[in-house]
PDB file of C-alpha atoms in Angstrom:
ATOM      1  CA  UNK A  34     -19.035  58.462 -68.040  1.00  0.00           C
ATOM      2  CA  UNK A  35     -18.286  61.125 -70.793  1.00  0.00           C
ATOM      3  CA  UNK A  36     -14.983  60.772 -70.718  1.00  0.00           C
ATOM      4  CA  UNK A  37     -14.771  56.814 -70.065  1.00  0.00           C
ATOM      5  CA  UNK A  38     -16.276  56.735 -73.506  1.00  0.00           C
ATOM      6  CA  UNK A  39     -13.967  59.212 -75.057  1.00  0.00           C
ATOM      7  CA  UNK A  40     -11.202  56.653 -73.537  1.00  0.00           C
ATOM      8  CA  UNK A  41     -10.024  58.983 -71.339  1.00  0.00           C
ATOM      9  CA  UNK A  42      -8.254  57.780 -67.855  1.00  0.00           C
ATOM     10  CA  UNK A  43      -9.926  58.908 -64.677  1.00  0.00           C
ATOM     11  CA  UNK A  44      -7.656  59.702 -62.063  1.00  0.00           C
ATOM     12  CA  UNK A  45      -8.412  61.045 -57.920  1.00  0.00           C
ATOM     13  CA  UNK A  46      -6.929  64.372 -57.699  1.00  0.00           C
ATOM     14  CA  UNK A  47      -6.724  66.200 -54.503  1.00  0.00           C
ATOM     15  CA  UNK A  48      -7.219  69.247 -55.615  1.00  0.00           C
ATOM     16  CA  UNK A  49     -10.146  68.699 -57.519  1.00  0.00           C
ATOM     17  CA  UNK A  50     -12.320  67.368 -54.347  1.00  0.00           C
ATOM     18  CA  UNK A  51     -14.693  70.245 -53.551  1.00  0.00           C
ATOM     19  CA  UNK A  52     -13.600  72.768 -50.222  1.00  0.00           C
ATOM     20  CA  UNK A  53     -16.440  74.697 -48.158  1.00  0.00           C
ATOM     21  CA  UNK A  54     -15.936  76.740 -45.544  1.00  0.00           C
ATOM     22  CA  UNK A  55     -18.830  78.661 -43.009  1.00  0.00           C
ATOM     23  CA  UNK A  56     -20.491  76.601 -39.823  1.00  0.00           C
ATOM     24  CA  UNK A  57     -21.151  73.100 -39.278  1.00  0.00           C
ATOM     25  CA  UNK A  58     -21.838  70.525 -36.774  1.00  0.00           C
ATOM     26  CA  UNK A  59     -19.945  68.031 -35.032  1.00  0.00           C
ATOM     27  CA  UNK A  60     -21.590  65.448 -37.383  1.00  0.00           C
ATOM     28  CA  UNK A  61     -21.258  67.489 -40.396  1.00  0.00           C
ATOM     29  CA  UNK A  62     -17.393  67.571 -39.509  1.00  0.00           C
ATOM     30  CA  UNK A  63     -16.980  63.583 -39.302  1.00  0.00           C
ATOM     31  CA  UNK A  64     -18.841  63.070 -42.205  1.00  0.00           C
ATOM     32  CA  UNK A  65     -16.148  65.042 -44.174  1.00  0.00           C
ATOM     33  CA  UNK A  66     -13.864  62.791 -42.635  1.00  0.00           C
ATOM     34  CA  UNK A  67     -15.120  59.671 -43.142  1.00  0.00           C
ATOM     35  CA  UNK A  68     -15.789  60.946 -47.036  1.00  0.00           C
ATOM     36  CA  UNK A  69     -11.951  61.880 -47.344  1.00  0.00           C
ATOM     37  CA  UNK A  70     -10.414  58.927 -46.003  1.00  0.00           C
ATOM     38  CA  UNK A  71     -12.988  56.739 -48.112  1.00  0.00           C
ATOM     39  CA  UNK A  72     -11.619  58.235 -51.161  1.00  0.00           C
ATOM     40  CA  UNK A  73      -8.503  57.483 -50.411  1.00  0.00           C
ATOM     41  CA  UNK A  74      -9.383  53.743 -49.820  1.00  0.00           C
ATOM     42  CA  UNK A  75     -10.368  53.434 -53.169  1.00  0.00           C
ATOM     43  CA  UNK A  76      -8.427  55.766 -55.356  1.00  0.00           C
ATOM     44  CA  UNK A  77      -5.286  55.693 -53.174  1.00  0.00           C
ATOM     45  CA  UNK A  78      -5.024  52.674 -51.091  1.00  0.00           C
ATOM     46  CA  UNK A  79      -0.708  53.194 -51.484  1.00  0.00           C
ATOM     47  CA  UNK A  80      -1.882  56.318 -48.698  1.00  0.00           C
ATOM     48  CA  UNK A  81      -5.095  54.279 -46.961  1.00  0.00           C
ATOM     49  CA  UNK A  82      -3.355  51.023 -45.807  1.00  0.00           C
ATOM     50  CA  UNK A  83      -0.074  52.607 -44.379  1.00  0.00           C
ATOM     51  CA  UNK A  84      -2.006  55.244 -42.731  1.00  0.00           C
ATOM     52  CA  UNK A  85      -4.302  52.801 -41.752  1.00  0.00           C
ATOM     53  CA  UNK A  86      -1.419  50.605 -39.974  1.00  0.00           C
ATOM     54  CA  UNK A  87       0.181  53.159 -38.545  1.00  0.00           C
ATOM     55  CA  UNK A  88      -3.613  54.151 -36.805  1.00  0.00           C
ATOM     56  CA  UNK A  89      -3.786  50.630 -35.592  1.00  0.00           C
ATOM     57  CA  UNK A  90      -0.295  50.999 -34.302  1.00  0.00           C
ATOM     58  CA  UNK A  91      -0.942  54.136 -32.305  1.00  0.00           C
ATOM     59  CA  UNK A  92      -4.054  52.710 -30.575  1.00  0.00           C
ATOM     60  CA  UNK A  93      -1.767  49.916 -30.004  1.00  0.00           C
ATOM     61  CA  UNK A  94       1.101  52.077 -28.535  1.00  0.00           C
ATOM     62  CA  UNK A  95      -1.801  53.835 -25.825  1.00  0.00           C
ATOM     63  CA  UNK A  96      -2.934  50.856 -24.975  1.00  0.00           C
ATOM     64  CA  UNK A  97       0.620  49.718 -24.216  1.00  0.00           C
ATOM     65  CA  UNK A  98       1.217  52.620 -22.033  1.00  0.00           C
ATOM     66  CA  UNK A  99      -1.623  52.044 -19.694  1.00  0.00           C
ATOM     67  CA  UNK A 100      -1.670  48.444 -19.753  1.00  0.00           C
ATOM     68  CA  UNK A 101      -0.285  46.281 -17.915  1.00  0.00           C
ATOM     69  CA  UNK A 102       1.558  49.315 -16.037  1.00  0.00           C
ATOM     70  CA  UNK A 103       1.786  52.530 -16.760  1.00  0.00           C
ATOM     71  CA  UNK A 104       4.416  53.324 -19.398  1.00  0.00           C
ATOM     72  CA  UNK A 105       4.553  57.832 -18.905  1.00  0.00           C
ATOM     73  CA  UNK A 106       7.253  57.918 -21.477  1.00  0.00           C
ATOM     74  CA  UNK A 107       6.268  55.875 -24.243  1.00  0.00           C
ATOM     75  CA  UNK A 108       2.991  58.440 -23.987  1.00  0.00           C
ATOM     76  CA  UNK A 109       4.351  61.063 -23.457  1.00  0.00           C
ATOM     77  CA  UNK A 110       6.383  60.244 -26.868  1.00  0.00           C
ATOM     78  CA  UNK A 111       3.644  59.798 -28.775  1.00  0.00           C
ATOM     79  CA  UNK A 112       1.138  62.460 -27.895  1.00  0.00           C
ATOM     80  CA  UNK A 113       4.377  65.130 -28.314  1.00  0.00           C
ATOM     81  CA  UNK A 114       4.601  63.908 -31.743  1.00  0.00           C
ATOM     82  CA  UNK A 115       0.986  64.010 -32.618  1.00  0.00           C
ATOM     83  CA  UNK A 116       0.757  67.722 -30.367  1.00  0.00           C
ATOM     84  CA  UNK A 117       3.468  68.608 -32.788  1.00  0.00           C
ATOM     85  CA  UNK A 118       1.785  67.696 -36.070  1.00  0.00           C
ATOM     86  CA  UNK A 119      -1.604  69.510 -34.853  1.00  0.00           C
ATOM     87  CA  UNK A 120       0.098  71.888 -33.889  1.00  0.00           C
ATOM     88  CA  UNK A 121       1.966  72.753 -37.185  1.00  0.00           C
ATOM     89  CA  UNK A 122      -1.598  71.984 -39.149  1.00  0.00           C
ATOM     90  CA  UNK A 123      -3.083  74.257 -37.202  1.00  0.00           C
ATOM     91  CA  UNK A 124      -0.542  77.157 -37.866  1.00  0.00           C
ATOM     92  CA  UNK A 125      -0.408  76.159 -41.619  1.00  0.00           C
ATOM     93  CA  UNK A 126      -4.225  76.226 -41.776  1.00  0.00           C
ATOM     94  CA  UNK A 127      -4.031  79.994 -39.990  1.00  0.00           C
ATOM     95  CA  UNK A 128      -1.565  80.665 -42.572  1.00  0.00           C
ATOM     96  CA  UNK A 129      -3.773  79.716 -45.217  1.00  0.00           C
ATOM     97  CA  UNK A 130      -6.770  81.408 -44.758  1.00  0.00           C
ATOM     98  CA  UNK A 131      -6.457  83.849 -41.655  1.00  0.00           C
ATOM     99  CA  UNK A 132      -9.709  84.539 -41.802  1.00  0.00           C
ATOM    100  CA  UNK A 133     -11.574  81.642 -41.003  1.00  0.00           C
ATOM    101  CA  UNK A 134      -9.338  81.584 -37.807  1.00  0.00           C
ATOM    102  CA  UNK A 135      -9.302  85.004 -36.538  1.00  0.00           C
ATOM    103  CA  UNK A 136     -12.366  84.898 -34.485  1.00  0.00           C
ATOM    104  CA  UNK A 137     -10.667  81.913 -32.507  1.00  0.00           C
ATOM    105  CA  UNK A 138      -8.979  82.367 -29.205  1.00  0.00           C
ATOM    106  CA  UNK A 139      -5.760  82.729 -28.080  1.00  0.00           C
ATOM    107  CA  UNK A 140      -4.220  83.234 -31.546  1.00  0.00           C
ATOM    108  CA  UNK A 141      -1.488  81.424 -32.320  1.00  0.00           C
ATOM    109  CA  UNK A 142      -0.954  80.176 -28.947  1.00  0.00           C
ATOM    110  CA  UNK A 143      -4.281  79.111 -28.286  1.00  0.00           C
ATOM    111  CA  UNK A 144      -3.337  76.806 -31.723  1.00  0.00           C
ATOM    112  CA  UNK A 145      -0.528  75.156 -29.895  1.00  0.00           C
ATOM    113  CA  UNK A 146      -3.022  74.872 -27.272  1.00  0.00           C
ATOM    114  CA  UNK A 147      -5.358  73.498 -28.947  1.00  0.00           C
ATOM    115  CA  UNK A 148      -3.224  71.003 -30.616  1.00  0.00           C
ATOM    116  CA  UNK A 149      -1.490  69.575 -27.041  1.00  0.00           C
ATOM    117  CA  UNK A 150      -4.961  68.864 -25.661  1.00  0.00           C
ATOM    118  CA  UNK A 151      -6.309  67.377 -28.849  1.00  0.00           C
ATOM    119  CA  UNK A 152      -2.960  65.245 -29.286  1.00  0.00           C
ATOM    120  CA  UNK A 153      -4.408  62.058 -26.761  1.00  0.00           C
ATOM    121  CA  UNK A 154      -7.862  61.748 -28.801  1.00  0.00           C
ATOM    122  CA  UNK A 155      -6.191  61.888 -32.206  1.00  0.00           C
ATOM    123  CA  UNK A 156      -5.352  57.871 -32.881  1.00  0.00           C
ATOM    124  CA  UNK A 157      -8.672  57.274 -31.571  1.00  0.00           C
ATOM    125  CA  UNK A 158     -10.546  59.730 -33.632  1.00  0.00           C
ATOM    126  CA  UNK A 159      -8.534  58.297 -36.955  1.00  0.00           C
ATOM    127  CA  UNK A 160      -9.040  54.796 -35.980  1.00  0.00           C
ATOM    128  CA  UNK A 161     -13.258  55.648 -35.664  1.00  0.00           C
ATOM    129  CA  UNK A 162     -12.843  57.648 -39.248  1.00  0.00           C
ATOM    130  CA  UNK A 163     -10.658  53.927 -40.487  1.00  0.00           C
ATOM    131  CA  UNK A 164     -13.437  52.305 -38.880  1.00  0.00           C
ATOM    132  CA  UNK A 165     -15.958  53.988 -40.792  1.00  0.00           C
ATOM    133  CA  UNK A 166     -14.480  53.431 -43.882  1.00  0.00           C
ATOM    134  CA  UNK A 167     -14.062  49.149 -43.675  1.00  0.00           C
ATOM    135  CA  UNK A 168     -17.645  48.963 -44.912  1.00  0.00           C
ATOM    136  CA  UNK A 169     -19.429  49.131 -48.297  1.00  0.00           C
ATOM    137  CA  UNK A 170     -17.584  51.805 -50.361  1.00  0.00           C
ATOM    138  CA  UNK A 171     -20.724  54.711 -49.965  1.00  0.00           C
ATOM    139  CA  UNK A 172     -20.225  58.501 -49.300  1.00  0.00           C
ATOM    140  CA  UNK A 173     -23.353  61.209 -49.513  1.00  0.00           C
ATOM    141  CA  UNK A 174     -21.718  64.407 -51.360  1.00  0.00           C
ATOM    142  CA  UNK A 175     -24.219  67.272 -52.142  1.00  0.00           C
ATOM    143  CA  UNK A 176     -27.442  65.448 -51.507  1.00  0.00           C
ATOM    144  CA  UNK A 177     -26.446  62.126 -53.507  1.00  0.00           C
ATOM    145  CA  UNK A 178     -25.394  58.922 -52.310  1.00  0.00           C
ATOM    146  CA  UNK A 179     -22.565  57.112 -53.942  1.00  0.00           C
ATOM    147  CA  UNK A 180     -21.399  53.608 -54.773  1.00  0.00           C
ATOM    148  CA  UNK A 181     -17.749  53.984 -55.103  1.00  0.00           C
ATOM    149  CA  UNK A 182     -17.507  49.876 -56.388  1.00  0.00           C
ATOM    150  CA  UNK A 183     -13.722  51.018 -57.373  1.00  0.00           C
ATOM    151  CA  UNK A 184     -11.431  53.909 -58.855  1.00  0.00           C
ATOM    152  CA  UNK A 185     -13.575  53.678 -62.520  1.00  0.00           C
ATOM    153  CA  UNK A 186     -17.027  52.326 -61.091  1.00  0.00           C
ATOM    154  CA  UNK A 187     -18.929  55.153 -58.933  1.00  0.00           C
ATOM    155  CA  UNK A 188     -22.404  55.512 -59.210  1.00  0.00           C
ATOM    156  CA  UNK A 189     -25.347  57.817 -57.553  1.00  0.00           C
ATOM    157  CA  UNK A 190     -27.499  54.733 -55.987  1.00  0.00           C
ATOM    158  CA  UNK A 191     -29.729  57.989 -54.114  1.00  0.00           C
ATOM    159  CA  UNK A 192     -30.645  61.001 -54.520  1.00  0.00           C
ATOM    160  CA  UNK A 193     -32.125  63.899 -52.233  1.00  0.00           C
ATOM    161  CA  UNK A 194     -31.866  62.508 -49.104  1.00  0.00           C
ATOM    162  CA  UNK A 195     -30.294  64.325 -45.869  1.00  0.00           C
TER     163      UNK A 195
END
């Protein structure tokens, strides 16, 4: 609001959203999700909508390649390419902070592994987190709840809850 006042623009900026690291659960993990990719509906919907058609058209593509026969290579296309992007987040997130990964098996390999088994659930998992994000404009972020009405109108509308 401060710097509304001062006539100051506002703008999202990706390195400003907030990072923790440590434990969490499964639900914990959407939820950061669901928070990222409703940020980007309203402060970069040039990112949202393309990524969000794209989504749509990998559900699409699976359900091509079961339905109404079987369709191995148009699958086998598709998960390879999204086995290949996990794959080279995972090893760029290992690169990043080493740490938080050395505990994990397999090392690198278990990565790549990782990544090939994950690649089949991954249009599905973005098109629950799109999902997610089609209704009211809300996110909870360090005990508050937000109305996010657009890029310049976000307001607490609760406070406290978990």
């Amino acid at each position: 609001a401060l710097v509304r006042r001062m006539g100051r623009p506002v703008r999202f900026v990706f390195d400003a959203m907030p990072a923790q690291d440590g434990e969490c659960t499964v639900g914990e993990f959407w939820a950061v999700f669901n928070k990222w990719w409703m940020c980007f509906r309203v402060y970069e919907p040039r990112l949202w909508i393309p990524a969000l058609v794209l989504t749509a058209f990998k559900v699409y593509a699976v359900g091509r390649g079961f339905w109404p026969r079987l369709h191995p290579g148009l699958l086998a296309v598709l998960w390879g390419m999204d086995a290949a992007f996990l794959g080279v987040v995972q090893l760029w997130l290992r690169g990043l902070r080493p740490a938080n990964f050395a505990a994990l098996p397999g090392g690198s390999l278990g990565a790549v592994a990782a990544a090939v088994l994950g690649a089949p659930l991954l249009p599905f998992v973005h098109a629950a987190n799109f999902l997610a994000t089609l209704g009211p404009a809300r996110v909870r972020w360090g005990g508050r709840s937000y109305r996010m009405a657009g890029p310049l109108d976000v307001r607490v509308v609760a406070e406290g809850e978990h």
